[in-house]
PDB file of C-alpha atoms in Angstrom:
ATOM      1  CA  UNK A   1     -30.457 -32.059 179.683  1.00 63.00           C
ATOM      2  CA  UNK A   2     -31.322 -28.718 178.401  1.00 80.00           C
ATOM      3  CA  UNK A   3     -33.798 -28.510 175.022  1.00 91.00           C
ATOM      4  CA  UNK A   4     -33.436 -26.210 172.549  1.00 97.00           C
ATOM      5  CA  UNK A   5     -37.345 -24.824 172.979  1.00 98.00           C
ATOM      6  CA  UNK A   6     -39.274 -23.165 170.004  1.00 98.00           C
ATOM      7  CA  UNK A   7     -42.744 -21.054 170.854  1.00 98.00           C
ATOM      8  CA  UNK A   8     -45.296 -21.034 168.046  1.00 98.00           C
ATOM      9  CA  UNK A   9     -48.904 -19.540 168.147  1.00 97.00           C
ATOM     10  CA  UNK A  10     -52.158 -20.881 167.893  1.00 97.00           C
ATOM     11  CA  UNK A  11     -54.259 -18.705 166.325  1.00 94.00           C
ATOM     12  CA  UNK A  12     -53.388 -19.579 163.418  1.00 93.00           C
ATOM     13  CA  UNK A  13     -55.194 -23.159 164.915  1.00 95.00           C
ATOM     14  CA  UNK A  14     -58.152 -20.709 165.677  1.00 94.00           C
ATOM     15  CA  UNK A  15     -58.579 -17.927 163.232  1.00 89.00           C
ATOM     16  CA  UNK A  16     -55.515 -18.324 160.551  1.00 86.00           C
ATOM     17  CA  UNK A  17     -56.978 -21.195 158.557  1.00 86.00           C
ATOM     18  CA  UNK A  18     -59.782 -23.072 157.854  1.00 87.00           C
ATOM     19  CA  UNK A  19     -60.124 -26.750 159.066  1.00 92.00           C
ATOM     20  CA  UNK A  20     -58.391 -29.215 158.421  1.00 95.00           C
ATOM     21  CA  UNK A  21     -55.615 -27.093 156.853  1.00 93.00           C
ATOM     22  CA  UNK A  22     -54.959 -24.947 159.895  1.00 94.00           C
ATOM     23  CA  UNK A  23     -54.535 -28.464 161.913  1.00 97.00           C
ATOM     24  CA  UNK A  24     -52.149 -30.055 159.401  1.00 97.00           C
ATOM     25  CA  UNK A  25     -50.267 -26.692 159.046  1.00 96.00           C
ATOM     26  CA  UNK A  26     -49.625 -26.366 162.735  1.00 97.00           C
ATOM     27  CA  UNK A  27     -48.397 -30.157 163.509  1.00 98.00           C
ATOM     28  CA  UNK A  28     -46.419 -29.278 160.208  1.00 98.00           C
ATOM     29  CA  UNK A  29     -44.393 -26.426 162.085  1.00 98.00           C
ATOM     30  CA  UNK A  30     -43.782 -28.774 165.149  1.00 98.00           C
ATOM     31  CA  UNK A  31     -42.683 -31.553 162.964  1.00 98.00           C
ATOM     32  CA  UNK A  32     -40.279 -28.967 161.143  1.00 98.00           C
ATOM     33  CA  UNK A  33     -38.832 -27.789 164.598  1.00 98.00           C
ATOM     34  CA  UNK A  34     -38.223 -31.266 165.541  1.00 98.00           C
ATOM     35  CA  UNK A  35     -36.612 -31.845 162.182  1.00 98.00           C
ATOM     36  CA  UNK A  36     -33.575 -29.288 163.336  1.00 98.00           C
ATOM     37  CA  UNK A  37     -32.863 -30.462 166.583  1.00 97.00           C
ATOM     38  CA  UNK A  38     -35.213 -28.254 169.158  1.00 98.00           C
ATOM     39  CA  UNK A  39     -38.936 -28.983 170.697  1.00 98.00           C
ATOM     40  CA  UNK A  40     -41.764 -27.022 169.415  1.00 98.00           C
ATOM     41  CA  UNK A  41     -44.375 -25.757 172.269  1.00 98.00           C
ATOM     42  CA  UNK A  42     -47.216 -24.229 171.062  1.00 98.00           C
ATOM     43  CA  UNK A  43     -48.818 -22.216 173.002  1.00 98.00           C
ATOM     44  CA  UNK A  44     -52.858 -21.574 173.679  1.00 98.00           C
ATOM     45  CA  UNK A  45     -55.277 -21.815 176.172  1.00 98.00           C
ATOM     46  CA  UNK A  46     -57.977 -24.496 176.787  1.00 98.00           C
ATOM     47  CA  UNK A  47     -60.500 -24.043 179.207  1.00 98.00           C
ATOM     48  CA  UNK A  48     -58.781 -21.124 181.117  1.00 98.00           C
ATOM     49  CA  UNK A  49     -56.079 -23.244 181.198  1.00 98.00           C
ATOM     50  CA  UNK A  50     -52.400 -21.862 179.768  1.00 98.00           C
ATOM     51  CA  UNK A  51     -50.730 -24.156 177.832  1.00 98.00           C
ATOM     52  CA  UNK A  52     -47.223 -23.910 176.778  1.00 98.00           C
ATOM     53  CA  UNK A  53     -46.989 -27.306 174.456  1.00 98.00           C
ATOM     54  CA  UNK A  54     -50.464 -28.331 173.478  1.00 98.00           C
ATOM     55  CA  UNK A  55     -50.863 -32.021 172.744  1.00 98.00           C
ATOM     56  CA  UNK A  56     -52.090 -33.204 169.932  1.00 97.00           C
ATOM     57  CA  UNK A  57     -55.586 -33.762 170.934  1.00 98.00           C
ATOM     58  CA  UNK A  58     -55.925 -30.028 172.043  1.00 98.00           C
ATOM     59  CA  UNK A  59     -54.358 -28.316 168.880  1.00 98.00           C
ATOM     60  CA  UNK A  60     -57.400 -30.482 167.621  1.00 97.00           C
ATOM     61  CA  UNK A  61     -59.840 -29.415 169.516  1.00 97.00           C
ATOM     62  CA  UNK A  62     -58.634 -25.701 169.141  1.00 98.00           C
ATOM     63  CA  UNK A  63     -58.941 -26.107 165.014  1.00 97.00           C
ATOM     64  CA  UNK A  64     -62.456 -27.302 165.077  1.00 96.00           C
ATOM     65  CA  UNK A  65     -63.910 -24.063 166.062  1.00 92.00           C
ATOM     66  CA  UNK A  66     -65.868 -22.248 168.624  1.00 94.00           C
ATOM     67  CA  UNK A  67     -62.298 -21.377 170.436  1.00 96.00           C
ATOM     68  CA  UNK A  68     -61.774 -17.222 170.998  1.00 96.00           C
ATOM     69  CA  UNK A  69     -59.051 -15.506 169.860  1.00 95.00           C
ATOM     70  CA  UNK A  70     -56.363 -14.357 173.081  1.00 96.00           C
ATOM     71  CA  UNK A  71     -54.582 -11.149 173.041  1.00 95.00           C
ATOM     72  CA  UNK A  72     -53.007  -8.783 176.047  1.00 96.00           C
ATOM     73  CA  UNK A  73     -56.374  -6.982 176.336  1.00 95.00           C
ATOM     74  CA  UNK A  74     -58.401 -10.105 177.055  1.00 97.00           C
ATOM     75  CA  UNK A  75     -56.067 -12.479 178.208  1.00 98.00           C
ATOM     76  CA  UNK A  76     -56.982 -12.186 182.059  1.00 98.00           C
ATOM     77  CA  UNK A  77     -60.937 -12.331 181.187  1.00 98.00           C
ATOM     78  CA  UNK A  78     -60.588 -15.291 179.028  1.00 98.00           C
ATOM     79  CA  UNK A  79     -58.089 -17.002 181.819  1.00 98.00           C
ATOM     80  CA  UNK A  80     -61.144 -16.243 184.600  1.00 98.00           C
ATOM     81  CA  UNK A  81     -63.765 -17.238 182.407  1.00 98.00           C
ATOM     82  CA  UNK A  82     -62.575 -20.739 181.577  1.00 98.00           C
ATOM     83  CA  UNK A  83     -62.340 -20.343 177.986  1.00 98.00           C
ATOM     84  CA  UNK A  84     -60.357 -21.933 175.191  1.00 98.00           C
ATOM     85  CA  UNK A  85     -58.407 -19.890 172.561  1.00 98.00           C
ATOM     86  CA  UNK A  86     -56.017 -19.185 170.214  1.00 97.00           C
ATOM     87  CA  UNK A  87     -52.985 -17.324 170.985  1.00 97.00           C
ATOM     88  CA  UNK A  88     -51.954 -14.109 168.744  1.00 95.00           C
ATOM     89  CA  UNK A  89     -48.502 -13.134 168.572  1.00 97.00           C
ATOM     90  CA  UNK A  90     -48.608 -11.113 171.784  1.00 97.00           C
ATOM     91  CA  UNK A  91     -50.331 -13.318 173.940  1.00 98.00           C
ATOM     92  CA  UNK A  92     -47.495 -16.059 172.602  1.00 98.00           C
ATOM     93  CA  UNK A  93     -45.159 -13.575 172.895  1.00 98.00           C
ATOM     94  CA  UNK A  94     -45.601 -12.669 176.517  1.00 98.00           C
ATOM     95  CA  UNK A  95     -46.718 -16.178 177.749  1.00 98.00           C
ATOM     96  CA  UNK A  96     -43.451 -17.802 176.059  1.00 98.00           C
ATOM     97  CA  UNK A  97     -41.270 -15.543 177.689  1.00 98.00           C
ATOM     98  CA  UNK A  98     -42.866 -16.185 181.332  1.00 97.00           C
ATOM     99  CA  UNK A  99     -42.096 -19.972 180.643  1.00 97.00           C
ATOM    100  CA  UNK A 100     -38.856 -19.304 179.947  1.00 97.00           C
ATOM    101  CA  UNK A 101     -38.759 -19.483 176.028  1.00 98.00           C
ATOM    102  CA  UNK A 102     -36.709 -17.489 174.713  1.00 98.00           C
ATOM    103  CA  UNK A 103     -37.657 -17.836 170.494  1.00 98.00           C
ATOM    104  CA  UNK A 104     -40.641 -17.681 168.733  1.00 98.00           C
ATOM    105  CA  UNK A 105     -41.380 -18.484 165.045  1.00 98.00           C
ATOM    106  CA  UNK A 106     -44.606 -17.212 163.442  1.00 98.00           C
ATOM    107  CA  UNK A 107     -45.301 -15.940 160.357  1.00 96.00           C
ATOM    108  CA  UNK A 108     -46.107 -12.271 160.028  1.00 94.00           C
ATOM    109  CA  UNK A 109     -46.452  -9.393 162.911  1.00 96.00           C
ATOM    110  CA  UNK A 110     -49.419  -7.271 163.633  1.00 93.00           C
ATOM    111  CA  UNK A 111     -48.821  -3.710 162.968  1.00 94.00           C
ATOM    112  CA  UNK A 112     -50.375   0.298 162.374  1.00 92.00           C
ATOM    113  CA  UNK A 113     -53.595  -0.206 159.590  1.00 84.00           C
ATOM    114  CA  UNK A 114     -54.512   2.643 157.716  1.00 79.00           C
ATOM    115  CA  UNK A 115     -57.340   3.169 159.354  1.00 77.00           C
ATOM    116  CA  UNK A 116     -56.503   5.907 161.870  1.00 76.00           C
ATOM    117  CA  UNK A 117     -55.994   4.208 165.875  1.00 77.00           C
ATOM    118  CA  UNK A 118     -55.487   1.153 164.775  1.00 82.00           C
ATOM    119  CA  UNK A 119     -52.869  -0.425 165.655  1.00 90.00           C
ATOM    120  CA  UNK A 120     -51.651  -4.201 166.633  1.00 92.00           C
ATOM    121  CA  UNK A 121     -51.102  -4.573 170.351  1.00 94.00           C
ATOM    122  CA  UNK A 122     -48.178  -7.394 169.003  1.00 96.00           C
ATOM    123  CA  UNK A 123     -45.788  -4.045 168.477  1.00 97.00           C
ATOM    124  CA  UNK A 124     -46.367  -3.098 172.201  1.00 96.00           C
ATOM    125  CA  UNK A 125     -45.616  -6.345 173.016  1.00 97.00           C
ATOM    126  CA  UNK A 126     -42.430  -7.032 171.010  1.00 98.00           C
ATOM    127  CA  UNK A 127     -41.387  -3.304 172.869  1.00 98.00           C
ATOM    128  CA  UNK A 128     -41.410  -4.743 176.417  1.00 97.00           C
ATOM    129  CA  UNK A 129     -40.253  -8.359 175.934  1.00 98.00           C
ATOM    130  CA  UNK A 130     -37.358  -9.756 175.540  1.00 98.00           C
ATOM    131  CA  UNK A 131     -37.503 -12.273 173.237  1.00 98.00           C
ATOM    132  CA  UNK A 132     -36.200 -13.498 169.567  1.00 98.00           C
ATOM    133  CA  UNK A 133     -39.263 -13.685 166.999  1.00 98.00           C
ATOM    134  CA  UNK A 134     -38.939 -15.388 163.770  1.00 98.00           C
ATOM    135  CA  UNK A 135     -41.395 -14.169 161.390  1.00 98.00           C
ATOM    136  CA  UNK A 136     -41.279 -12.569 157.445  1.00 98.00           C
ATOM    137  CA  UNK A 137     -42.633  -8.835 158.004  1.00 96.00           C
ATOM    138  CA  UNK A 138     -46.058  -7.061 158.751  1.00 96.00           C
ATOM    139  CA  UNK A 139     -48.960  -8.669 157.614  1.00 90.00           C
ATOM    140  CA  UNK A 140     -49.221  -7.538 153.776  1.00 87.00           C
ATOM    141  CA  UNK A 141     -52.638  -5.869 154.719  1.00 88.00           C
ATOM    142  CA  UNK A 142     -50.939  -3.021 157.198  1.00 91.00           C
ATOM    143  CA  UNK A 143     -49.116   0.096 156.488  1.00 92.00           C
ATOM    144  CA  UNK A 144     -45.411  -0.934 156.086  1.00 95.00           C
ATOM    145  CA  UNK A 145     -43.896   2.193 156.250  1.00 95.00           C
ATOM    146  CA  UNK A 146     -45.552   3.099 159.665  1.00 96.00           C
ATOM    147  CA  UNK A 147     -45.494  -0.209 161.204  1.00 96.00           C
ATOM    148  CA  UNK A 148     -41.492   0.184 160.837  1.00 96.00           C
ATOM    149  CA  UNK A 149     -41.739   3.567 162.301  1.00 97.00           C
ATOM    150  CA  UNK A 150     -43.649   2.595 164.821  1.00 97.00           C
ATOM    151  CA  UNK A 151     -40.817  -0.509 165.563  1.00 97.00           C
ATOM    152  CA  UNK A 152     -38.342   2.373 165.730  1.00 97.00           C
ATOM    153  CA  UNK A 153     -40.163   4.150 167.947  1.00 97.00           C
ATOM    154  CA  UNK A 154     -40.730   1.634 170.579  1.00 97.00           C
ATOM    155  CA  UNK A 155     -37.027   0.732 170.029  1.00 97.00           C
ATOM    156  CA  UNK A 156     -37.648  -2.924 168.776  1.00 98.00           C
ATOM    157  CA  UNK A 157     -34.165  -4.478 166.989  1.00 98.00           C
ATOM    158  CA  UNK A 158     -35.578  -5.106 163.705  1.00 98.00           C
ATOM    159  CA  UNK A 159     -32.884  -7.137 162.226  1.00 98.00           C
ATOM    160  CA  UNK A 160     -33.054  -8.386 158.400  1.00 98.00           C
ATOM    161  CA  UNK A 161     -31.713 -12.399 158.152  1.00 98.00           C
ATOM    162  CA  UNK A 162     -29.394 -12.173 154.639  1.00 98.00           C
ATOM    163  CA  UNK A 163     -31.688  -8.846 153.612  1.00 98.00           C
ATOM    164  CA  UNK A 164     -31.377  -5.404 153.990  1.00 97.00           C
ATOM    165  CA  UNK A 165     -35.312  -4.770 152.768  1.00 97.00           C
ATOM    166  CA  UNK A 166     -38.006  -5.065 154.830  1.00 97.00           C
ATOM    167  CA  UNK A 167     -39.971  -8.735 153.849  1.00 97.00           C
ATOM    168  CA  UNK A 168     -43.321  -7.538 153.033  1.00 95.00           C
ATOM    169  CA  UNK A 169     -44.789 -11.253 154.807  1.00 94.00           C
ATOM    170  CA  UNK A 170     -45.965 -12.858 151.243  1.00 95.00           C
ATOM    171  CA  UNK A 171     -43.281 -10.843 149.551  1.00 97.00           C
ATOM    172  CA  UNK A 172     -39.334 -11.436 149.958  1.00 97.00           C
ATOM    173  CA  UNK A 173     -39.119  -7.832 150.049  1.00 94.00           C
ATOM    174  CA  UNK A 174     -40.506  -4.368 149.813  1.00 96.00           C
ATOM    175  CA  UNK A 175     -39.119  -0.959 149.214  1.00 95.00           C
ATOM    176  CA  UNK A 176     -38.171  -0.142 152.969  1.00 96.00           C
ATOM    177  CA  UNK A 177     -34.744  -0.467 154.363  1.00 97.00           C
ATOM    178  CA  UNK A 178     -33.459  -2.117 158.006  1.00 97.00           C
ATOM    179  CA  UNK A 179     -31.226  -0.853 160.033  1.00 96.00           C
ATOM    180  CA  UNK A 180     -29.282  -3.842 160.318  1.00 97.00           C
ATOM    181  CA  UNK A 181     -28.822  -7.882 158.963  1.00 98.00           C
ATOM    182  CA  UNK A 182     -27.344 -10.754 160.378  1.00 98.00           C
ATOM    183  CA  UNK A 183     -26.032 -13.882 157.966  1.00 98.00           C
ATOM    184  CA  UNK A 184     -26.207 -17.046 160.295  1.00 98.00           C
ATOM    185  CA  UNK A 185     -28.521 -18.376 163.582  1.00 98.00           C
ATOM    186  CA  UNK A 186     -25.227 -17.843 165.890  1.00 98.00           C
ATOM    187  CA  UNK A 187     -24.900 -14.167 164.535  1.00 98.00           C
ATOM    188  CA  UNK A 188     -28.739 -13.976 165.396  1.00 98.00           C
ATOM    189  CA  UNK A 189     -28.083 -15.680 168.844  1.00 98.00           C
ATOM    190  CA  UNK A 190     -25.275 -13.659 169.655  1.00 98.00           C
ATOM    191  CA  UNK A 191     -27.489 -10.454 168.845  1.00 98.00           C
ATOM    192  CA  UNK A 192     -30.139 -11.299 170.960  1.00 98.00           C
ATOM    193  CA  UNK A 193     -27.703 -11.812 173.652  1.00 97.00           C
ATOM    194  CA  UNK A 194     -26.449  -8.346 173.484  1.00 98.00           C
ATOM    195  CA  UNK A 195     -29.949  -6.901 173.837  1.00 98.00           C
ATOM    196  CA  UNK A 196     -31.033  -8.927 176.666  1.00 97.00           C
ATOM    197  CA  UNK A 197     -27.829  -7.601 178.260  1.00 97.00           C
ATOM    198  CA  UNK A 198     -28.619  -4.035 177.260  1.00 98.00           C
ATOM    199  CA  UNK A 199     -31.858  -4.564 178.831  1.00 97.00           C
ATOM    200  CA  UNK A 200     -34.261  -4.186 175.486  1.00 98.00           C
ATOM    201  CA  UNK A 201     -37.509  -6.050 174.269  1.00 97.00           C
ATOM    202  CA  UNK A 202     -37.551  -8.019 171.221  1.00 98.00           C
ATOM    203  CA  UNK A 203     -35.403  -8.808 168.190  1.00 98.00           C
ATOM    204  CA  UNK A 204     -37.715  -8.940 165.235  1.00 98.00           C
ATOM    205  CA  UNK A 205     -35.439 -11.316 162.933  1.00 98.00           C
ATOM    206  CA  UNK A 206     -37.214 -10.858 159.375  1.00 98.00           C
ATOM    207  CA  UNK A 207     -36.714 -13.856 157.418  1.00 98.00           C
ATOM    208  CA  UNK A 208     -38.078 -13.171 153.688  1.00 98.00           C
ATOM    209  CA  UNK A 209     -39.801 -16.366 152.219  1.00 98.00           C
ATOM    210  CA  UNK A 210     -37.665 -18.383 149.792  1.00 97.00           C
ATOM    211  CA  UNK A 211     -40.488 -18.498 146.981  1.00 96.00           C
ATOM    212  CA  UNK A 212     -42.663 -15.467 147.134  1.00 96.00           C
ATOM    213  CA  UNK A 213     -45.163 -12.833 144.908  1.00 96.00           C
ATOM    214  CA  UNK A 214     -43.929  -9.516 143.795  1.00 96.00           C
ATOM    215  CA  UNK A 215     -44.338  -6.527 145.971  1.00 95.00           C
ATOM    216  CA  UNK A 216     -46.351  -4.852 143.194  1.00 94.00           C
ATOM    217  CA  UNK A 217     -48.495  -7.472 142.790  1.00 95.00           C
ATOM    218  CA  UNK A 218     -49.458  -7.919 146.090  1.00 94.00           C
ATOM    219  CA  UNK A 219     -50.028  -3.902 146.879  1.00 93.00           C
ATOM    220  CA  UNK A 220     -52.264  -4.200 143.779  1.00 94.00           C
ATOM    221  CA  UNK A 221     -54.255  -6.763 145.115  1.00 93.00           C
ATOM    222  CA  UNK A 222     -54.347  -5.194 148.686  1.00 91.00           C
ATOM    223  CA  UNK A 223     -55.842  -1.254 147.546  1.00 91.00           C
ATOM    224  CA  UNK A 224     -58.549  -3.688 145.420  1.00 93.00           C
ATOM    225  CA  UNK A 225     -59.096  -5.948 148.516  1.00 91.00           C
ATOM    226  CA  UNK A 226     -59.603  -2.474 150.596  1.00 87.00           C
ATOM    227  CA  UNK A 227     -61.549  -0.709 147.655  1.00 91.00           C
ATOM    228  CA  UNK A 228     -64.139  -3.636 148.120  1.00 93.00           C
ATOM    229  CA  UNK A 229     -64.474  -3.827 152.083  1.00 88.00           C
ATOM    230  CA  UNK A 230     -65.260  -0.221 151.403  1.00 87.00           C
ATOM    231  CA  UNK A 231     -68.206  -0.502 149.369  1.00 92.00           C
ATOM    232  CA  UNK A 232     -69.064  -3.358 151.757  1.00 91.00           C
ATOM    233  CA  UNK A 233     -68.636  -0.943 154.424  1.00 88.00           C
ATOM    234  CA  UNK A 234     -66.720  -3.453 156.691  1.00 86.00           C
ATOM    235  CA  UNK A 235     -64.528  -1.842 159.417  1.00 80.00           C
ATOM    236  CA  UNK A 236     -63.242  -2.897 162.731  1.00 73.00           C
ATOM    237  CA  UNK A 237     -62.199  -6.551 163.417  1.00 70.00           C
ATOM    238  CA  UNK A 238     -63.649  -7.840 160.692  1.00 76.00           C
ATOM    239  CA  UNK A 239     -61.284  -5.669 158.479  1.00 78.00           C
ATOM    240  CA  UNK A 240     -58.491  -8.236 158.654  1.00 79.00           C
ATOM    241  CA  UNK A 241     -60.159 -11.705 158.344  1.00 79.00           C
ATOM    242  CA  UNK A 242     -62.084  -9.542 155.445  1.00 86.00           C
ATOM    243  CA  UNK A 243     -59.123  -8.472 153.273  1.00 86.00           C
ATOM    244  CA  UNK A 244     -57.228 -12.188 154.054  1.00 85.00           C
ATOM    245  CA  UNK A 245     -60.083 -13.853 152.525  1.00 88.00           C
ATOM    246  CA  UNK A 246     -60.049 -11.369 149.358  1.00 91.00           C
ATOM    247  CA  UNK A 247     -56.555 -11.836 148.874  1.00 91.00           C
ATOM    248  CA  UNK A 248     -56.579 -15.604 148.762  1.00 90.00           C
ATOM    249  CA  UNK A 249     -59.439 -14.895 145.807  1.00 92.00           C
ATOM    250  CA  UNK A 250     -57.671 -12.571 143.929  1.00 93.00           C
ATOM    251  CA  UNK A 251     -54.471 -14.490 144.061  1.00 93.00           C
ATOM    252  CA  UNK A 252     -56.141 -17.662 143.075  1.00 93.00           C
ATOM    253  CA  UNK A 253     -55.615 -19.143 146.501  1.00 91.00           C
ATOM    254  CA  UNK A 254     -51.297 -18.261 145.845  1.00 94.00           C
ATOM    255  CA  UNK A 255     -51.273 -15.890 149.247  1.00 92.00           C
ATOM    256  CA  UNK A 256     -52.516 -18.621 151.466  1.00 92.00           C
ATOM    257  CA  UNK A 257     -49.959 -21.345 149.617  1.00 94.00           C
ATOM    258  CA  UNK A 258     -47.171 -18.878 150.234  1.00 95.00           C
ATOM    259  CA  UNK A 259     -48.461 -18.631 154.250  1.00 94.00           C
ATOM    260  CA  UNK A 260     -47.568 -22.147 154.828  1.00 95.00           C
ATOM    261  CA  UNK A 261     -44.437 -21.698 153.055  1.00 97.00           C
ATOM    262  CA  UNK A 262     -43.047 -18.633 155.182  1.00 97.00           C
ATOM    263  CA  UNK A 263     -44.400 -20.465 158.087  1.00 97.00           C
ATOM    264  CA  UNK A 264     -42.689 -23.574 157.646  1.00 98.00           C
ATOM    265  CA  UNK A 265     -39.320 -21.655 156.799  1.00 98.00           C
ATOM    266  CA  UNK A 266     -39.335 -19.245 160.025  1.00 98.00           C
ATOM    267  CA  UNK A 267     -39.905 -22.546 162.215  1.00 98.00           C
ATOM    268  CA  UNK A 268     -36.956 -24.494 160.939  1.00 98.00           C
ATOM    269  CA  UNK A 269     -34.817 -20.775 161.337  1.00 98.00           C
ATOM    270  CA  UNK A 270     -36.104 -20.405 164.824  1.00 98.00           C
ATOM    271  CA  UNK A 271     -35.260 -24.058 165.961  1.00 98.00           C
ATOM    272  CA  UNK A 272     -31.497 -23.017 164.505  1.00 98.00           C
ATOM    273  CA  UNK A 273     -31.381 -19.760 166.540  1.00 98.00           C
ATOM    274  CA  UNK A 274     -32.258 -21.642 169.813  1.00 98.00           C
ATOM    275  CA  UNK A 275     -29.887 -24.148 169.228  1.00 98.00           C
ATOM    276  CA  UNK A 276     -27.196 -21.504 168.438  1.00 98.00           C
ATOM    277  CA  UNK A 277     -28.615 -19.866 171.579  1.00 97.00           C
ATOM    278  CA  UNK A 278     -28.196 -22.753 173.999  1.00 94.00           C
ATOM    279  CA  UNK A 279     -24.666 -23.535 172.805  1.00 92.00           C
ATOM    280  CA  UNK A 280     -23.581 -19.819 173.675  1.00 90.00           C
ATOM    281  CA  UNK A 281     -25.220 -20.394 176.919  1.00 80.00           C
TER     282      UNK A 281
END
């Protein structure tokens, strides 16, 4: 009989959270896709190996460290090389849709930083495949504005579930509008069908967390967070892991609490989409 299948990351196994959190987080998003009916397959690699549906002993293995971090760019070298890693939201992204999965929950999407060239390789991604991703907005960290011009611009269907304002990942919203909303999983489904048909990538289905911060607040935090990674002088990829870490300070640990939240949410959404999406089909 046909299941109702859910892809979720890994990297947040590998580089989202600290162990044993980021362990009891990610069995808690399986458990919470089982809870609505479909099967949860996370996705990673261990030992050059793709995995779509790591046991329990791998996602294990994978939180205790030492495991890389997979994107597009380094997905082949890792593959040759026989290494383990975590999966970012392209590298889920595209290796859920070769396996025939056709939603993905995850929490927020990469997008364009303020620092000039740098951009997530998850919006190229979400431009060429088509798939149905769950998450709650750009990481708070990125440009907003841009990263939703940039969706635009690579003709992504960024759809708003019961908002018309952009979730802003830890906040519910932010002051940027969508283009369009949906109210229930079957309207989502039934969305998602038409683009497939149309022959587009992704729908981005935004899904604002139930209990969040204020938009304000968290901007605040942010320009602080970037003011000291200045002084610091820390650029490149150590940028993000930099400012997540000095926004779980200055929020007295409230950013990482509201994480899990928004994660646990967009899981138990996506399971209802793919069950709405195997009915239609």
């Amino acid at each position: 009989m046909p299941e109702a299948l859910v892809a979720l990351e890994s990297a947040l196994l590998t580089h989202g959270l600290p162990y044993p959190p980021n362990l009891e987080t990610a069995l808690a998003l399986e458990r919470a896709v089982r809870a609505e009916g479909a099967t949860p397959k996370t996705v990673g690699l261990v030992d050059g190996a793709v995995r779509v549906g790591l046991t329990e002993e791998e996602m294990a293995r994978l939180a205790q460290g030492g495991a890389e971090k997979a994107s597009l760019w380094n997905l082949a070298a890792l593959v040759a090389k026989g290494k383990s890693a975590g999966t970012t939201v392209a590298a889920t992204v595209h290796l859920a849709h070769r396996h025939g999965i056709p939603v993905f929950a995850t929490g927020g999407i990469g997008g364009v930083h303020p620092e000039p060239f740098d951009e997530s390789a998850d919006l190229f991604a979400l431009s060429r495949t088509p798939i149905l991703v769950v998450a709650s907005g750009p990481k708070a960290i990125l440009d907003l504005e841009a990263t939703l011009e940039r969706l635009e611009t690579l003709g992504v269907s960024v759809v708003g579930y019961r908002t018309d304002r952009l979730p802003a990942f830890c906040s519910p919203d932010s002051p940027y509008p969508l283009p369009a909303r949906v109210e229930t999983p079957l309207e989502a489904a039934l969305l998602f069908q038409k683009a497939r048909a149309l022959g587009l990538g992704a729908v981005l289905l935004l899904n604002p967390v139930s209990q969040g911060l204020p938009y304000g607040e968290v901007a605040r935090w942010v320009e602080e967070a970037n003011r000291m990674a200045a002084r610091e002088g820390v650029r490149g990829k150590a940028l993000t892991p930099y400012l997540l870490r000095r926004l779980s300070e200055l929020s007295g640990g409230e950013t990482d609490r509201v994480n899990r939240r928004l994660l646990e949410e967009n899981a138990r959404l996506a399971a209802r989409v793919s069950l709405a999406l195997m009915g239609l089909e």
